[in-house]
């Protein structure tokens, strides 16, 4: 992943909100992340400058094809790390969610990849 921690958090929030409703507005992201609307606007400008969301995000935030690819990559890691915290460490869903985000934003990418491999191997072994 070549995105900063803030970008990853916002892309995860956008994806999770898109799973609920096809229209994601700044206010939805603000509530979801517990940040101010000006902070959301600033990050959306950053994401637009990186080509991850379309620039016209005044009404609804829409991921570009590049943004969709980034989300797919992020969630391939997120889902494995979440499984580790929830299924292996038995953390409640919300806590596992928060810990997975912290892990993928704070730890080096190669550490995330190693944990993904271990989780996948263990799950496959238990099938």
PDB file of C-alpha atoms in Angstrom:
ATOM      1  CA  UNK A   1       0.000   0.000   0.000  1.00  0.00           C
ATOM      2  CA  UNK A   2       1.366   3.327  -0.963  1.00  0.00           C
ATOM      3  CA  UNK A   3      -1.165   5.496   0.810  1.00  0.00           C
ATOM      4  CA  UNK A   4      -0.779   7.414   4.057  1.00  0.00           C
ATOM      5  CA  UNK A   5      -2.673   6.413   7.193  1.00  0.00           C
ATOM      6  CA  UNK A   6      -5.239   9.186   6.751  1.00  0.00           C
ATOM      7  CA  UNK A   7      -5.980   8.202   3.181  1.00  0.00           C
ATOM      8  CA  UNK A   8      -6.425   4.570   4.211  1.00  0.00           C
ATOM      9  CA  UNK A   9      -8.844   5.506   7.015  1.00  0.00           C
ATOM     10  CA  UNK A  10     -10.922   7.658   4.675  1.00  0.00           C
ATOM     11  CA  UNK A  11     -10.957   5.065   1.897  1.00  0.00           C
ATOM     12  CA  UNK A  12     -12.110   2.419   4.381  1.00  0.00           C
ATOM     13  CA  UNK A  13     -14.849   4.770   5.621  1.00  0.00           C
ATOM     14  CA  UNK A  14     -15.977   5.549   2.069  1.00  0.00           C
ATOM     15  CA  UNK A  15     -16.147   1.834   1.198  1.00  0.00           C
ATOM     16  CA  UNK A  16     -18.056   0.971   4.370  1.00  0.00           C
ATOM     17  CA  UNK A  17     -20.527   3.795   3.744  1.00  0.00           C
ATOM     18  CA  UNK A  18     -20.930   2.768   0.096  1.00  0.00           C
ATOM     19  CA  UNK A  19     -21.848  -0.716   1.320  1.00  0.00           C
ATOM     20  CA  UNK A  20     -24.766   0.884   3.187  1.00  0.00           C
ATOM     21  CA  UNK A  21     -25.894   3.493   0.645  1.00  0.00           C
ATOM     22  CA  UNK A  22     -24.878   4.334  -2.905  1.00  0.00           C
ATOM     23  CA  UNK A  23     -24.547   8.041  -2.011  1.00  0.00           C
ATOM     24  CA  UNK A  24     -21.801   9.037   0.400  1.00  0.00           C
ATOM     25  CA  UNK A  25     -21.726  12.648   1.502  1.00  0.00           C
ATOM     26  CA  UNK A  26     -19.146  14.579   3.505  1.00  0.00           C
ATOM     27  CA  UNK A  27     -21.457  14.642   6.516  1.00  0.00           C
ATOM     28  CA  UNK A  28     -21.710  10.831   6.457  1.00  0.00           C
ATOM     29  CA  UNK A  29     -17.923  10.505   6.442  1.00  0.00           C
ATOM     30  CA  UNK A  30     -17.665  13.107   9.195  1.00  0.00           C
ATOM     31  CA  UNK A  31     -20.044  11.162  11.444  1.00  0.00           C
ATOM     32  CA  UNK A  32     -18.503   7.800  10.577  1.00  0.00           C
ATOM     33  CA  UNK A  33     -14.988   8.924  11.473  1.00  0.00           C
ATOM     34  CA  UNK A  34     -15.880  11.413  14.206  1.00  0.00           C
ATOM     35  CA  UNK A  35     -14.089  14.297  12.499  1.00  0.00           C
ATOM     36  CA  UNK A  36     -15.179  17.758  11.389  1.00  0.00           C
ATOM     37  CA  UNK A  37     -16.656  18.401   7.947  1.00  0.00           C
ATOM     38  CA  UNK A  38     -13.786  20.786   7.053  1.00  0.00           C
ATOM     39  CA  UNK A  39     -11.360  17.929   7.828  1.00  0.00           C
ATOM     40  CA  UNK A  40     -13.333  15.661   5.511  1.00  0.00           C
ATOM     41  CA  UNK A  41     -13.309  18.261   2.733  1.00  0.00           C
ATOM     42  CA  UNK A  42      -9.563  18.709   3.104  1.00  0.00           C
ATOM     43  CA  UNK A  43      -8.902  14.969   2.879  1.00  0.00           C
ATOM     44  CA  UNK A  44     -11.300  14.563  -0.047  1.00  0.00           C
ATOM     45  CA  UNK A  45      -9.365  17.258  -1.895  1.00  0.00           C
ATOM     46  CA  UNK A  46      -6.200  15.279  -1.173  1.00  0.00           C
ATOM     47  CA  UNK A  47      -7.833  12.054  -2.400  1.00  0.00           C
ATOM     48  CA  UNK A  48      -9.060  13.856  -5.522  1.00  0.00           C
ATOM     49  CA  UNK A  49      -5.562  15.210  -6.184  1.00  0.00           C
ATOM     50  CA  UNK A  50      -4.254  11.646  -5.929  1.00  0.00           C
ATOM     51  CA  UNK A  51      -6.892  10.476  -8.411  1.00  0.00           C
ATOM     52  CA  UNK A  52      -8.747   8.285  -5.899  1.00  0.00           C
ATOM     53  CA  UNK A  53     -12.084  10.149  -5.846  1.00  0.00           C
ATOM     54  CA  UNK A  54     -13.679  12.386  -8.433  1.00  0.00           C
ATOM     55  CA  UNK A  55     -13.170  16.094  -7.813  1.00  0.00           C
ATOM     56  CA  UNK A  56     -16.877  16.906  -7.753  1.00  0.00           C
ATOM     57  CA  UNK A  57     -17.544  15.526  -4.277  1.00  0.00           C
ATOM     58  CA  UNK A  58     -19.905  18.327  -3.224  1.00  0.00           C
ATOM     59  CA  UNK A  59     -23.019  16.155  -3.508  1.00  0.00           C
ATOM     60  CA  UNK A  60     -21.641  12.641  -3.315  1.00  0.00           C
ATOM     61  CA  UNK A  61     -18.220  11.032  -3.031  1.00  0.00           C
ATOM     62  CA  UNK A  62     -17.464   8.692  -5.934  1.00  0.00           C
ATOM     63  CA  UNK A  63     -14.365   6.520  -6.184  1.00  0.00           C
ATOM     64  CA  UNK A  64     -12.416   6.625  -9.433  1.00  0.00           C
ATOM     65  CA  UNK A  65     -11.269   3.334 -10.997  1.00  0.00           C
ATOM     66  CA  UNK A  66      -7.900   3.966  -9.320  1.00  0.00           C
ATOM     67  CA  UNK A  67      -9.728   4.572  -6.023  1.00  0.00           C
ATOM     68  CA  UNK A  68     -11.679   1.323  -6.401  1.00  0.00           C
ATOM     69  CA  UNK A  69      -8.396  -0.538  -6.975  1.00  0.00           C
ATOM     70  CA  UNK A  70      -6.893   1.087  -3.871  1.00  0.00           C
ATOM     71  CA  UNK A  71      -9.931   0.096  -1.791  1.00  0.00           C
ATOM     72  CA  UNK A  72      -9.729  -3.463  -3.108  1.00  0.00           C
ATOM     73  CA  UNK A  73      -6.057  -3.650  -2.122  1.00  0.00           C
ATOM     74  CA  UNK A  74      -6.691  -2.116   1.305  1.00  0.00           C
ATOM     75  CA  UNK A  75      -9.577  -4.476   2.031  1.00  0.00           C
ATOM     76  CA  UNK A  76      -7.622  -7.545   0.997  1.00  0.00           C
ATOM     77  CA  UNK A  77      -5.301  -6.713   3.890  1.00  0.00           C
ATOM     78  CA  UNK A  78      -7.975  -5.308   6.201  1.00  0.00           C
ATOM     79  CA  UNK A  79     -10.175  -8.400   6.000  1.00  0.00           C
ATOM     80  CA  UNK A  80      -7.332 -10.757   6.928  1.00  0.00           C
ATOM     81  CA  UNK A  81      -6.150  -8.548   9.794  1.00  0.00           C
ATOM     82  CA  UNK A  82      -9.730  -8.133  11.020  1.00  0.00           C
ATOM     83  CA  UNK A  83     -10.126 -11.933  11.000  1.00  0.00           C
ATOM     84  CA  UNK A  84      -7.012 -12.205  13.162  1.00  0.00           C
ATOM     85  CA  UNK A  85      -8.302  -9.776  15.782  1.00  0.00           C
ATOM     86  CA  UNK A  86     -11.888 -11.042  15.740  1.00  0.00           C
ATOM     87  CA  UNK A  87     -11.532 -14.798  15.212  1.00  0.00           C
ATOM     88  CA  UNK A  88      -8.150 -15.506  16.769  1.00  0.00           C
ATOM     89  CA  UNK A  89      -7.936 -12.917  19.545  1.00  0.00           C
ATOM     90  CA  UNK A  90     -11.731 -13.012  20.098  1.00  0.00           C
ATOM     91  CA  UNK A  91     -12.108  -9.225  20.175  1.00  0.00           C
ATOM     92  CA  UNK A  92     -15.658  -7.894  19.696  1.00  0.00           C
ATOM     93  CA  UNK A  93     -16.438  -6.796  16.126  1.00  0.00           C
ATOM     94  CA  UNK A  94     -16.119  -3.043  16.703  1.00  0.00           C
ATOM     95  CA  UNK A  95     -12.871  -3.398  18.608  1.00  0.00           C
ATOM     96  CA  UNK A  96     -11.451  -5.814  16.019  1.00  0.00           C
ATOM     97  CA  UNK A  97     -12.422  -3.302  13.307  1.00  0.00           C
ATOM     98  CA  UNK A  98     -10.625  -0.426  15.073  1.00  0.00           C
ATOM     99  CA  UNK A  99      -7.558  -2.550  15.834  1.00  0.00           C
ATOM    100  CA  UNK A 100      -7.345  -3.773  12.226  1.00  0.00           C
ATOM    101  CA  UNK A 101      -7.371  -0.194  10.958  1.00  0.00           C
ATOM    102  CA  UNK A 102      -4.678   0.803  13.455  1.00  0.00           C
ATOM    103  CA  UNK A 103      -2.596  -2.197  12.466  1.00  0.00           C
ATOM    104  CA  UNK A 104      -2.702  -1.599   8.724  1.00  0.00           C
ATOM    105  CA  UNK A 105      -2.054   2.130   9.127  1.00  0.00           C
ATOM    106  CA  UNK A 106       0.694   1.929  11.760  1.00  0.00           C
ATOM    107  CA  UNK A 107       2.653  -1.224  10.969  1.00  0.00           C
ATOM    108  CA  UNK A 108       4.962  -1.659   7.975  1.00  0.00           C
ATOM    109  CA  UNK A 109       3.368  -3.215   4.895  1.00  0.00           C
ATOM    110  CA  UNK A 110       5.622  -6.282   5.040  1.00  0.00           C
ATOM    111  CA  UNK A 111       4.433  -7.002   8.613  1.00  0.00           C
ATOM    112  CA  UNK A 112       0.810  -6.792   7.422  1.00  0.00           C
ATOM    113  CA  UNK A 113       1.619  -9.167   4.573  1.00  0.00           C
ATOM    114  CA  UNK A 114       3.258 -11.653   6.940  1.00  0.00           C
ATOM    115  CA  UNK A 115       0.247 -11.640   9.241  1.00  0.00           C
ATOM    116  CA  UNK A 116      -2.082 -12.083   6.245  1.00  0.00           C
ATOM    117  CA  UNK A 117      -0.144 -15.190   5.206  1.00  0.00           C
ATOM    118  CA  UNK A 118      -0.296 -16.660   8.717  1.00  0.00           C
ATOM    119  CA  UNK A 119      -4.034 -16.001   9.018  1.00  0.00           C
ATOM    120  CA  UNK A 120      -4.738 -17.472   5.579  1.00  0.00           C
ATOM    121  CA  UNK A 121      -2.592 -20.532   6.287  1.00  0.00           C
ATOM    122  CA  UNK A 122      -4.280 -21.132   9.636  1.00  0.00           C
ATOM    123  CA  UNK A 123      -7.789 -20.729   8.205  1.00  0.00           C
ATOM    124  CA  UNK A 124      -7.000 -23.097   5.334  1.00  0.00           C
ATOM    125  CA  UNK A 125      -5.521 -25.640   7.772  1.00  0.00           C
ATOM    126  CA  UNK A 126      -8.698 -25.585   9.865  1.00  0.00           C
ATOM    127  CA  UNK A 127     -10.996 -26.264   6.892  1.00  0.00           C
TER     128      UNK A 127
END
